[in-house]
Backbone as a ProteinNet text record, in pm:
[ID]
protein_1_A
[PRIMARY]
TYSSSGAIKTDGTLWAWGYNGQGSLGHNNRTNYSSPVQVGSDTTWSLCSWGEHTIAAIKTNGTLWMWGRNHNGMLGQNNKTAYSSPVQIPGTTWSKVSNIEKHPLAIKTDGTLWAWGDCLLGEAGNNTSGPSAYYSSPVQIPGTSWNELPQGGGGGSSAQQTMATRTDGTLWTWGTNAQGQLGLNDKTQRSSPTQIPGTTWDKIDNAQTFQIATKTDGTMWAWGYGGFGRLGQGDATDQYRSSPVQ
[TERTIARY]
-11203.7	-11059.6	-11024.5	-10904.7	-10865	-10968.6	-11020.7	-11109.8	-11249.3	-11288.8	-11426.5	-11477.7	-11609.6	-11670.2	-11801.6	-11853.6	-11980.9	-12039	-12167.7	-12234.8	-12361.9	-12404.3	-12529.6	-12629.7	-12752	-12858.8	-12930.8	-13012.2	-13086.9	-13189.1	-13223.3	-13316.3	-13245.2	-13114.6	-13038.2	-12989.2	-13009.1	-12956	-12810.5	-12735.1	-12592.8	-12570.8	-12493.5	-12470.8	-12320.7	-12279.2	-12137.1	-12122	-12004.8	-11979	-11829.7	-11789.9	-11649.5	-11586	-11457.6	-11380.9	-11425.8	-11438.7	-11491.6	-11414.7	-11289.2	-11211.2	-11190.1	-11201	-11183.7	-11316.5	-11427.4	-11558	-11590.1	-11518	-11531.8	-11659.9	-11736.8	-11862	-11977.7	-11955.6	-12057.8	-12175.9	-12158.5	-12269.4	-12271	-12191.5	-12183.2	-12132	-12045.4	-11983.7	-11852.4	-11788.6	-11664.7	-11682.7	-11803.7	-11837.8	-11816.2	-11750.6	-11734.6	-11864.9	-11893.3	-12015.4	-11980.2	-12036.2	-12011	-12123.8	-12221.5	-12331.2	-12355.5	-12410.1	-12434.9	-12530	-12495.9	-12578.3	-12596.4	-12719.3	-12745.5	-12680.7	-12623.9	-12565.5	-12676.9	-12720.7	-12830	-12958.2	-13044.9	-13173.1	-13191.2	-13089.3	-13100.6	-13114.6	-13191.2	-13214.9	-13171	-13077.2	-13034.8	-12885.4	-12821.8	-12680.9	-12668.1	-12568.5	-12551.2	-12415.6	-12313.6	-12178.2	-12100.5	-12021.2	-11935.5	-11798.9	-11698.3	-11562.1	-11492.6	-11435.6	-11368.1	-11221.7	-11167	-11026.4	-10964.2	-10858.4	-10789.7	-10866.2	-10956.6	-11040.6	-11130.7	-11168.1	-11261.7	-11356.9	-11468.5	-11560.8	-11589.2	-11596.1	-11643.8	-11765.1	-11870.3	-11992.5	-12061.6	-12126.7	-12198.6	-12347.5	-12430.1	-12575.1	-12624.6	-12749.9	-12806.9	-12817.5	-12811.5	-12816.6	-12679.2	-12575.4	-12441.4	-12359.4	-12410.3	-12331.7	-12235.8	-12121.1	-12015.2	-11997.1	-11987.8	-11980.4	-11865.3	-11800.8	-11694.4	-11705.4	-11641.2	-11636.4	-11528.6	-11490.5	-11387.2	-11262.3	-11147.8	-11020.6	-10995.9	-10923.5	-10901.2	-10753.1	-10669	-10524.7	-10490.1	-10427.3	-10382.7	-10492.8	-10614.3	-10723.7	-10789.5	-10775	-10824.2	-10976.1	-11051	-11196.3	-11245.5	-11152.3	-11189.1	-11272.9	-11259.3	-11342.1	-11268.5	-11150.4	-11067.9	-11026.5	-11015.2	-10967.2	-10909.9	-10870.7	-10817.2	-10897.8	-11025.6	-11115.1	-11174.2	-11170.9	-11232.8	-11384	-11458	-11604	-11654.3	-11746.7	-11802.7	-11939.4	-11980.9	-12103.2	-12070.7	-12148.4	-12118.7	-12117	-12016.5	-12007.6	-11988.2	-12052.9	-12051.3	-11928.5	-11870.3	-11767.7	-11839.2	-11799.9	-11872.1	-11890.8	-12005.9	-12035.9	-12153.2	-12218.1	-12334.1	-12324.9	-12204.6	-12190.3	-12086.7	-12066.8	-11972.1	-12034.4	-11954.4	-12007.8	-11935.2	-11803.1	-11725.6	-11624.5	-11594.2	-11496.1	-11417	-11288.4	-11200.2	-11122.4	-11146.2	-11093.4	-10961	-10853.1	-10722.9	-10637	-10591.3	-10495.7	-10533.8	-10446.5	-10472	-10500.6	-10527.3	-10548	-10664.8	-10787.4	-10902.3	-10897.7	-10964.7	-10982.4	-11130.8	-11175.9	-11315.5	-11327.4	-11425.3	-11454.4	-11590.8	-11601.2	-11729.2	-11793.6	-11919.5	-11992.2	-11935.9	-11857.9	-11796.5	-11663.3	-11626.4	-11503.6	-11379.3	-11392.6	-11275.9	-11242.5	-11114.8	-11063.1	-11003.7	-11033.2	-10994.2	-10929.2	-10833.4	-10763.3	-10749.6	-10730.2	-10707.5	-10647	-10605	-10545.5	-10394	-10331.6	-10186.3	-10128.8	-10077.7	-10025.8	-9875	-9808	-9665.1	-9580.3	-9620.2	-9539.7	-9596.4	-9665.6	-9715.8	-9852.1	-9924.3	-10052.7	-10160.7	-10140.1	-10238.7	-10237.5	-10131	-10125.5	-10119.1	-10084.3	-10080	-9939.1	-9840.6	-9698.7	-9647.3	-9705.6	-9656.3	-9623.6	-9532	-9497.5	-9430.1	-9404.9	-9342.5	-9443.5	-9395.4	-9483.8	-9587.1	-9560.7	-9657.9	-9778.4	-9770.6	-9876.4	-9974.2	-10013.5	-10122.4	-10242.5	-10350.6	-10467.3	-10588.3	-10647.5	-10766.1	-10895.1	-10882.8	-10995.6	-10955.2	-11051.2	-11017.1	-10942.5	-10840.1	-10767.5	-10776.7	-10788	-10810.3	-10681.7	-10691.2	-10585.4	-10614.1	-10515.7	-10542.9	-10619.6	-10705.6	-10780.4	-10929.2	-11008.5	-11154.8	-11218.9	-11143.9	-11200.4	-11171.9	-11163.9	-11137.1	-11261.4	-11239.8	-11350.7	-11363.8	-11256.7	-11263.5	-11155.5	-11187.1	-11094.1	-11073.8	-10970.5	-10951.7	-11078.3	-11114.3	-11240.3	-11246.1	-11135.8	-11142.3	-11148.3	-11093.8	-11088.9	-11008.4	-11079.9	-11009.2	-10918.7	-10946.3	-10857.7	-10717.4	-10705.7	-10574.2	-10536.4	-10585.7	-10575.1	-10432.9	-10338.5	-10200.2	-10117.6	-10181.3	-10109.4	-10072	-9954.5	-9912.2	-9889.3	-9960	-9965.8	-10108.7	-10144.1	-10279.2	-10281.3	-10400.1	-10415.8	-10561.1	-10584.8	-10719.2	-10720.5	-10837.6	-10851.5	-10924.7	-10906.8	-10981.3	-11083.8	-11171.9	-11279	-11228.3	-11105.1	-11048.6	-10981.7	-10993.3	-10936.6	-10791.1	-10732.7	-10594.2	-10588.9	-10475.5	-10454.6	-10337.7	-10358.4	-10259.2	-10230.7	-10104.7	-10064.9	-9966.2	-9960.1	-9869.7	-9855.1	-9749.9	-9721	-9587.5	-9574.4	-9449.6	-9430.2	-9304.4	-9276.1	-9156.7	-9131.6	-9011.8	-9010.2	-9128.8	-9137.1	-9183.1	-9174.8	-9218.8	-9368.9	-9441.9	-9587.7	-9660.3	-9587.7	-9651.9	-9660.2	-9592.6	-9603	-9538.1	-9436.5	-9374.7	-9233.4	-9200.1	-9071.8	-8954.9	-8980.2	-8874.8	-8921.3	-8843.7	-8882	-8876.2	-8912.2	-8908.7	-9044.2	-9043.8	-9167.1	-9223.8	-9357.3	-9424.1	-9523.5	-9525	-9621.7	-9727.2	-9724.7	-9826.5	-9865.8	-9990	-10031.5	-9943.5	-9900.2	-9817.2	-9883.1	-9889.1	-9964.8	-9890.7	-9962.6	-9916.5	-9957.6	-9871.1	-9906.3	-10038.5	-10110.7	-10234.8	-10353.9	-10459.6	-10580.7	-10707.2	-10695.5	-10814	-10829.4	-10780.2	-10792.2	-10935.3	-10977.4	-11117.3	-11127.7	-11128.7	-11139.1	-11001.1	-10984.2	-10853.3	-10867.4	-10759.1	-10756.6	-10615.1	-10605.3	-10482.1	-10451.8	-10326.5	-10286.8	-10158.6	-10104.5	-9993.8	-9872.8	-9829.5	-9708.5	-9728.8	-9852.5	-9877.3	-10014.3	-10036.6	-10163.5	-10210.8	-10340.3	-10399	-10508.6	-10525.7	-10624.3	-10670.5	-10790.7	-10839.7	-10852.9	-10848.5	-10871.5	-11009.1	-11052.8	-11185.3	-11195.4	-11081.6	-11084.8	-11092.5	-11104.4	-11118	-10987.3	-10873.3	-10745.6	-10718	-10641.4	-10606.6	-10456.3	-10413.9	-10274	-10236.7	-10110.6	-10063.6	-9918.8	-9876.2	-9737.4	-9703.5	-9573	-9524.4	-9458.5	-9473.7	-9411.9	-9495.7	-9431.4	-9503.8	-9481.1	-9430.3	-9409.9	-9537.5	-9523.9	-9635.3	-9727.8	-9680.1	-9756.8	-9868.2	-9864.3	-9977.7	-9994.8	-9893.6	-9907.9	-9966.2	-9990.1	-10054.9	-9971.7	-9838.7	-9748	-9698.1	-9756.6	-9713.5	-9582	-9542.5	-9416.1	-9439.4	-9425.6	-9454.1	-9333.5	-9218.9	-9101.1	-9111.4	-9028.8	-9028.6	-8988.3	-9068.6	-9038.4	-9095.6	-9027.2	-9072.7	-9095.8	-9210.3	-9241	-9278	-9196	-9220.7	-9301	-9345.7	-9436.5	-9547.1	-9667.4	-9777.2	-9744.2	-9777.7	-9766.9	-9905.5	-9936.9	-10073.6	-10094.4
-1840.9	-1828.3	-1772.9	-1797.9	-1756.2	-1799	-1921.1	-1984.7	-1926.5	-1850.2	-1803.6	-1824.1	-1834.6	-1860.6	-1785	-1779.2	-1713.4	-1750.5	-1719.8	-1753	-1670.3	-1652.3	-1585.1	-1690.1	-1682.4	-1772.7	-1714.6	-1797.5	-1752.6	-1644.4	-1630.9	-1524.5	-1392.8	-1387.6	-1265	-1237.8	-1331.3	-1313.2	-1358.5	-1296.2	-1324.9	-1388	-1495.8	-1571.5	-1589.8	-1590.8	-1605	-1688.2	-1755.5	-1840.5	-1866	-1911.7	-1942.6	-1843.1	-1818	-1728.3	-1584.1	-1510.9	-1375.4	-1278.4	-1308.7	-1224	-1083	-1062.2	-929.1	-867.3	-932.4	-881.5	-907.2	-999.2	-1020.6	-1092.5	-1142.9	-1210.2	-1111	-985.7	-883.9	-891.4	-956.8	-974.8	-871.6	-766.3	-659.6	-710.6	-811.4	-864.5	-931.3	-994.9	-1068.8	-1215.9	-1265.4	-1401.5	-1499.4	-1612.1	-1715.7	-1794.3	-1839.7	-1916	-2043.7	-2155.5	-2283.4	-2322	-2234.9	-2253.8	-2120.8	-2122.3	-1998.2	-1905	-1777	-1672.8	-1562.9	-1514.1	-1414.6	-1281.1	-1217.5	-1084.3	-982.5	-918.7	-822.8	-888.4	-808.1	-859.4	-832	-777.6	-739.4	-862.2	-847.4	-958.1	-922.4	-827.4	-783.7	-803.3	-893.3	-923.1	-1004.3	-971.6	-1041.5	-1108.2	-1060.3	-1114.6	-1087.4	-1185.1	-1161	-1225.1	-1170.3	-1219.1	-1209.3	-1320.5	-1326.6	-1289.6	-1220.5	-1186.5	-1217.5	-1146.8	-1169.1	-1100.4	-1175.8	-1124.9	-1011.5	-1010.7	-911.1	-977.2	-910.5	-949.3	-826.9	-845.5	-743.8	-801.2	-722.7	-773.4	-661.7	-699.5	-605.7	-637.8	-533.3	-549.3	-531.3	-568.5	-560.1	-416.4	-319.3	-179.1	-122.9	-208	-165.6	-106.3	-107.3	-56.7	-164.4	-119.5	-208.2	-185.1	-296	-291.1	-378.1	-335.6	-415.6	-409.1	-507.1	-506.6	-603.3	-586.8	-670	-589.1	-652.5	-587.8	-473.7	-371.5	-255.7	-219.1	-317.8	-296.2	-201.5	-89.2	9.5	51.7	61.8	116.3	19.7	-110.7	-208.1	-215.4	-146.6	-144	-27.6	57	164.1	273.8	297.9	396.8	527.7	543.4	661.4	670.9	556.9	550.3	410.5	382.4	251.1	188.1	222.5	171.7	38.1	-60	-189.5	-178.2	-250.6	-250.7	-394.4	-421.2	-555.1	-565.7	-461.1	-460.4	-397.6	-426.1	-371.5	-219	-162.7	-19.2	1.1	103.5	123	198.8	151.7	226	316.4	442.7	534.5	480.4	512.4	473.1	378.1	375.5	287.5	212	201.9	134.2	23.4	-35.9	-146	-274.5	-352.9	-475.2	-601.7	-592	-709.7	-670.2	-764.1	-735.9	-862.2	-846.4	-956.4	-911.2	-977.5	-934.3	-1004.5	-955.3	-1021.3	-967.6	-1057.6	-1020.3	-887.8	-789.5	-659.4	-553.3	-596.3	-499.3	-542.7	-511.2	-547.1	-478.2	-541.2	-485.3	-488.1	-391.5	-392.1	-324.3	-369	-312.8	-245.2	-130	-61.5	-98.1	-61.5	-96.1	-26.3	80.3	148.5	85.6	-26.8	-96.8	-46	51.2	99.9	4.7	-1.5	-91.6	-9.2	-50.3	26.8	-63.7	-9	-84	2.9	-61.9	13.1	-80.6	-22.6	-101.3	-95	-202.5	-213.2	-256.7	-161.6	-188.3	-166.1	-208.7	-184.4	-233.1	-344.9	-405.9	-379.7	-267.2	-228.5	-282.2	-339	-402.1	-304.4	-172.9	-74.4	-57	-102.2	-97.9	41.7	140.2	279.2	335.5	246.2	283.6	340.7	297	334.5	208.5	222.1	112.1	172.7	91.3	140.5	200.3	262.1	314.6	415.2	480.9	578.3	510.9	380.1	308.8	240.6	312.2	267.7	356.1	294.5	370.8	327.8	423.9	392.2	423.9	467.6	487.4	432.7	389.8	333.4	432.1	381.2	458.1	383.3	456.8	393.4	342	221.6	163.8	203.2	248.3	298.1	198.4	252.2	170.4	172.6	142	142.7	18.5	-86.5	-206.2	-331.2	-315.1	-429.1	-517	-648.2	-741.3	-841.2	-916.9	-1021.7	-1002.9	-1041	-1040	-1181.8	-1205.5	-1340.1	-1391	-1515.8	-1573.1	-1596.7	-1645.6	-1693.9	-1586.3	-1470.2	-1368.2	-1415	-1461.6	-1509.7	-1627.1	-1699.2	-1808.9	-1762.4	-1636.7	-1578.9	-1482.6	-1509.7	-1411.1	-1386.3	-1471.8	-1448.5	-1390.9	-1359.6	-1313.8	-1167.1	-1133.7	-995	-959.1	-1028.9	-998.1	-1023	-971.5	-995.1	-987.3	-1004.1	-998.2	-967.6	-929.3	-900.3	-914.6	-946.7	-953.8	-831.6	-805.6	-699.8	-762.1	-679.1	-730.6	-790.7	-759.3	-817.3	-951.3	-1005.4	-1135.7	-1132.6	-1013.8	-1005.1	-1016.4	-1066.3	-1087.8	-1003	-933.4	-839.3	-871.1	-852	-889.5	-788.3	-780	-684.6	-720.8	-664.1	-691.6	-762	-835.8	-906.6	-1020.9	-1062.4	-1160.3	-1248	-1269.9	-1342.4	-1486.9	-1546.1	-1684.3	-1692.9	-1581.8	-1581.4	-1585.2	-1549.7	-1565.2	-1463.5	-1368.8	-1277	-1333.7	-1444.1	-1509.6	-1434.8	-1352.3	-1265.9	-1309.8	-1434	-1493.9	-1425.7	-1369.8	-1311.9	-1309.6	-1248.4	-1235.4	-1089.9	-1001.5	-858.5	-809.3	-737	-679.8	-576	-568.2	-469.1	-389.3	-258	-174.3	-118.3	-163.3	-129	-256.7	-267.4	-387.7	-413.4	-538.1	-580.8	-703.1	-706.2	-811.1	-943.4	-1050.6	-1187	-1221.4	-1282.2	-1308.9	-1383.6	-1351.9	-1420	-1326.6	-1365	-1281.9	-1363.6	-1482.1	-1566.9	-1611.3	-1529.8	-1564	-1544	-1629.6	-1629.1	-1609.4	-1716.8	-1709.1	-1715.3	-1645	-1636.7	-1653	-1698.7	-1706.2	-1684.3	-1643.3	-1592.5	-1667.3	-1704.2	-1767.7	-1702.6	-1753.1	-1684.6	-1666.9	-1774	-1765.6	-1820.4	-1839.1	-1884.3	-1834.3	-1842	-1799.5	-1905.7	-1904	-2005.5	-1939.9	-1987.3	-1926	-2026.3	-2003.9	-2081.4	-1990.1	-2053	-1981.3	-2018.1	-1944.7	-1968.8	-2103.7	-2166.9	-2299.5	-2410.8	-2372.5	-2471.2	-2521.5	-2476.1	-2517.7	-2441.1	-2504.6	-2444.4	-2426.7	-2313.5	-2277.6	-2232	-2256.4	-2215.7	-2171.8	-2091	-2044.2	-1993.5	-1979	-1937.3	-2051.8	-2054.7	-2158.3	-2286	-2397.6	-2521.8	-2628.5	-2592.7	-2692.4	-2766.7	-2894.4	-2983	-3011.4	-2986.5	-3021.3	-2925.6	-2805.5	-2714.9	-2663.1	-2677.9	-2634	-2742.2	-2861.1	-2966.9	-3023.9	-3026.3	-3073.5	-3215.5	-3285.8	-3422.3	-3430.6	-3320.5	-3315.3	-3244.5	-3317.6	-3261.9	-3192.8	-3194.8	-3128.4	-2978.2	-2903.4	-2758.2	-2722	-2641.8	-2597.9	-2458.7	-2380.9	-2244.4	-2230.5	-2183	-2154.4	-2006.9	-1931.6	-1788.2	-1751.5	-1852.7	-1833.3	-1937.6	-1910	-2005.3	-2140.4	-2247.6	-2383.6	-2445.6	-2521.1	-2575.1	-2694.7
-3689.2	-3676.7	-3539.7	-3491.7	-3358	-3254.8	-3270	-3173.5	-3169.6	-3270.6	-3279	-3421.1	-3432.9	-3562.7	-3574.1	-3694.7	-3716.8	-3851.3	-3869.3	-3994.4	-4008.5	-4133	-4164	-4210.3	-4157.8	-4200.3	-4321.2	-4384.3	-4501.2	-4467.1	-4338.8	-4298.7	-4270.6	-4297	-4280.4	-4140.1	-4048.5	-3913.3	-3907.8	-3818.2	-3801.5	-3664.8	-3661	-3538.5	-3516.8	-3390.5	-3357.9	-3231.8	-3221	-3105	-3091.7	-2974.6	-2949	-2853.4	-2873.3	-2785.9	-2805.3	-2693.4	-2700.6	-2611.6	-2583.3	-2493.6	-2544.1	-2677.9	-2735.9	-2777.9	-2742.7	-2783.9	-2928.6	-2991.5	-3135.3	-3175.1	-3078.6	-3113.2	-3128	-3091.9	-3112.5	-3019.4	-2902.2	-2808.8	-2696.4	-2710.3	-2611.1	-2476.1	-2480.7	-2359.1	-2396.7	-2301.2	-2325.2	-2285.2	-2295.3	-2254.2	-2369	-2342.2	-2443	-2457.7	-2579.2	-2605.1	-2680.9	-2636.3	-2702.4	-2798	-2811.7	-2907.8	-2978.2	-3099.2	-3170.7	-3095	-3091.8	-3032	-3136.3	-3151	-3253.5	-3219.3	-3321.4	-3307	-3328.9	-3221.2	-3231.3	-3279.4	-3340	-3389.6	-3538	-3601.5	-3741.8	-3831.6	-3939.5	-4032.9	-4174.1	-4186.5	-4320.1	-4342.7	-4269.1	-4293.9	-4422.4	-4502.7	-4630.6	-4646.1	-4573.7	-4588.6	-4461.1	-4416.1	-4299.7	-4323.3	-4256.7	-4271	-4135.9	-4091.5	-3961.5	-3975.9	-3876.2	-3874.6	-3740.5	-3706.6	-3580.5	-3468.3	-3403	-3294.1	-3340.4	-3467.9	-3520.3	-3619	-3642.2	-3748.1	-3833	-3962.6	-4055.4	-4126.6	-4138.6	-4202.5	-4278.7	-4387.1	-4472.4	-4467.5	-4463.5	-4468.4	-4611.4	-4634	-4768.5	-4818.8	-4729.7	-4772.3	-4805.9	-4805.6	-4843.6	-4732.1	-4610.3	-4498	-4448.1	-4399.5	-4351.3	-4202.3	-4127.5	-3982.4	-3934.2	-3823.6	-3763.8	-3612	-3546.4	-3400.3	-3352.3	-3225.8	-3166	-3133.7	-3145	-3117.3	-3216.4	-3171.7	-3259.2	-3263.9	-3285.7	-3293	-3406.8	-3374.1	-3473.1	-3569.8	-3516.8	-3596	-3691	-3669.4	-3766.2	-3776.4	-3689.3	-3701.2	-3787.7	-3834	-3926.8	-3866.3	-3735	-3666.1	-3636.2	-3692.7	-3668.6	-3523.1	-3457.4	-3319.6	-3295.4	-3173.7	-3138.4	-3025.5	-3019.6	-2916.3	-2957.8	-2869.7	-2897	-2881.6	-2964	-2958.8	-2951.6	-2859.7	-2846.9	-2912.9	-2983.3	-3063.3	-3198.1	-3301.9	-3434.2	-3437.1	-3503.9	-3529.4	-3679.1	-3734.1	-3879	-3925.3	-4035.9	-4107.6	-4207.6	-4220.4	-4308.5	-4450.3	-4507.2	-4644.1	-4652.6	-4768	-4788.2	-4919.8	-4975.7	-5105.1	-5099.4	-4982.4	-4970.1	-5026.1	-5098.2	-5158.8	-5115.2	-5085.2	-5046.7	-4940.9	-4850.2	-4746.1	-4718.8	-4690.3	-4652.7	-4529.8	-4419.1	-4290	-4262.7	-4321.2	-4318.2	-4205.1	-4116	-4011.4	-3949	-3952.7	-3893.4	-3999.2	-4123.4	-4231.5	-4320.9	-4281.6	-4365.5	-4501.3	-4598	-4731.4	-4765.6	-4842.7	-4886.5	-5022	-5098.5	-5230.3	-5225.3	-5289.5	-5302.7	-5437.4	-5451.5	-5574	-5696.7	-5676.5	-5790.3	-5830.2	-5767.3	-5802.6	-5734.6	-5644.7	-5571.5	-5457.2	-5423.6	-5321.8	-5207.7	-5084	-4966.7	-4863.1	-4787.5	-4683.7	-4559.9	-4444.8	-4321	-4216.6	-4104.8	-3997.6	-3999.7	-3954.1	-3943.2	-4077.3	-4153.6	-4288.1	-4292.1	-4187.5	-4167.7	-4284.3	-4347	-4452.9	-4591.8	-4604.7	-4736.5	-4770.3	-4672.9	-4702	-4747.4	-4723.1	-4767.8	-4919.4	-4984.9	-5129.9	-5188.4	-5106.5	-5155.5	-5150.8	-5164.9	-5172.2	-5040.6	-4929.2	-4797.1	-4717.5	-4623.9	-4533.5	-4411.4	-4311.8	-4190.8	-4094.6	-3986	-3881.2	-3930.2	-4041.8	-4092.7	-4158.3	-4180.1	-4250.9	-4156.3	-4051.2	-3965.5	-3997.4	-4042.7	-4083.4	-4001.4	-3929.8	-3850.7	-3926	-4051.3	-4142.3	-4278.7	-4360	-4490.9	-4580.5	-4649.7	-4750.1	-4882.9	-4991.3	-5120.9	-5182.8	-5237.9	-5319.9	-5464.6	-5540.5	-5675.4	-5761.8	-5847.2	-5941	-5913.8	-6016.3	-6002.2	-6062.8	-6085.2	-6147.7	-6064.1	-5931.9	-5844.1	-5833.2	-5824.4	-5837.9	-5723.9	-5693.3	-5591.8	-5486.8	-5362	-5250.4	-5199.7	-5120.3	-5064.5	-4998.3	-5029.4	-4985.3	-4836	-4780	-4642.8	-4537.9	-4570.9	-4468.3	-4350.2	-4246.6	-4129.6	-4158	-4267.5	-4301.6	-4329.9	-4367.2	-4389.2	-4279.4	-4159.4	-4053.4	-4006.1	-4043	-4003.1	-4116.9	-4227.6	-4345.5	-4334.9	-4384.7	-4396.1	-4542.2	-4626.8	-4768.4	-4812.8	-4927	-4975.9	-5127.4	-5184.3	-5328.5	-5360.9	-5486.6	-5533.8	-5685.7	-5739.6	-5884.9	-5935.3	-6064.5	-6131.3	-6225.9	-6277.9	-6363	-6492.8	-6531.8	-6653.7	-6628.2	-6506.4	-6474.8	-6432.9	-6422.5	-6376	-6223.7	-6173.6	-6031.1	-5984.3	-5872.7	-5821	-5675.9	-5633.8	-5499.3	-5443	-5308.2	-5243.2	-5096	-5033.2	-4892.7	-4876.3	-4766.5	-4739.7	-4838.5	-4856.1	-4961.5	-4926.6	-4798.8	-4756.2	-4802.8	-4825.2	-4872.6	-5018.3	-5090.2	-5229.8	-5244.3	-5137.7	-5138.8	-5225.4	-5283.8	-5376.7	-5518.1	-5542	-5672	-5786	-5754.7	-5854.7	-5891.3	-5858.1	-5893.5	-5824.4	-5705.3	-5623.6	-5478.9	-5390.8	-5250.4	-5206	-5297.2	-5271.8	-5221.8	-5111.7	-5056.6	-5152.5	-5161.6	-5246.5	-5162.6	-5180.8	-5110.9	-5206.4	-5329.6	-5428.4	-5502.5	-5549.6	-5622.4	-5744.2	-5758.4	-5871	-5934	-6065.5	-6133.1	-6137.5	-6107.6	-6132.8	-6275.5	-6355.2	-6495	-6510.7	-6616.3	-6648.7	-6645.8	-6716.3	-6723.7	-6702.7	-6644.4	-6626.3	-6480.9	-6387.6	-6246.4	-6199.7	-6107.2	-6064.1	-5912.4	-5834.6	-5689.2	-5625.3	-5511.9	-5448.4	-5297.1	-5232.7	-5087.4	-5038.1	-4913.4	-4856.5	-4727.5	-4704	-4579	-4529.6	-4421.3	-4356	-4446.9	-4512.1	-4593.8	-4734.8	-4774.6	-4911.4	-4956.1	-5088.3	-5145.3	-5244.2	-5269.5	-5357.3	-5439.9	-5563.7	-5651.8	-5756	-5807.8	-5920.9	-6042.4	-6160.2	-6284.6	-6339.7	-6439.5	-6495.6	-6565.9	-6596.9	-6658.5	-6554.4	-6425.7	-6319.7	-6261.6	-6312.3	-6254.9	-6125.9	-6036	-5907.6	-5898.3	-5841.5	-5836.6	-5696.3	-5656.2	-5524	-5533.9	-5435.5	-5433.4	-5294	-5268.7	-5137.9	-5063.8	-4932.1	-4849.3	-4854.7	-4892.1	-4913.4	-4809.5	-4690.4	-4585.9	-4552.1	-4515.1	-4479.5	-4597.7	-4718.8	-4837.9	-4872	-4817.4	-4835	-4976.6	-5062.3	-5201.1	-5291.2	-5234.3	-5310.8	-5423.1	-5405.5	-5510.3	-5486.5	-5388.6	-5361.7	-5288.7	-5222.3	-5151.4	-5018.8	-4908.3	-4775.9	-4713.8	-4780	-4725.6	-4745.9	-4672.7	-4688.5	-4830.4	-4895	-5030.7	-5050.1	-5130.7	-5157.7	-5308.1	-5344.6	-5484.2	-5496.1	-5564.6	-5575.3	-5700.2	-5773.3	-5885.6	-5874.1	-5926.5	-5915.2	-5978.9	-5908.2	-5960.4	-5956.9	-6061.1	-6073	-5981.2
[MASK]
++++++++++++++++++++++++++++++++++++++++++++++++++++++++++++++++++++++++++++++++++++++++++++++++++++++++++++++++++++++++++++++++++++++++++++++++++++++++++++++++++++++++++++++++++++++++++++++++++++++++++++++++++++++++++++++++++++++++++++++++++++++

């Protein structure tokens, strides 16, 4: 995303390529690469997620690492310093991460959910918004049964809303809602997680003005701004759906 890409091989090595003006490729430089280049020499990477000129990645030992641009503390280092090599976020029990826009999210093995970065529009999910909602270290979102985060990470890199599922199959969403992208049948901004009806939600993904999810029965649902046919409803004209449509 944002002209850079990356991937983990089956041997646990992490590779990155593309635009590197913010140091987001993790090569300790600002050089662009048109072919994959290995990030360090570590062979224990297990998951990575691309964001806006940043990468977040988890190792097999449960440590979470980020690098690249550090707008309003989005690297979780308790500062606003940019890093062109991986730096660790405190903790050793991280299991999932979704690197969304300027506000990453991550889940620990105990089911707790954490957010940090630029959460101006309530993206921290802790009932805060506005200038006071800039967090340069992870802050916990209430609850201990969080399960899934948006799959794409960087695919939703322009989003100012997000969502997550819990282990009971419920789906929760929060943040900006000008296009009905929270799926709550209104356009009201939320700074705390609010449930979307249903208890069989499975995989989820986040984009700039719409969201998409599948249920355990294999059906796919979308909501928010549907211009250019992005909601898959057979209509390419501008349309807004503030509740999930199959």
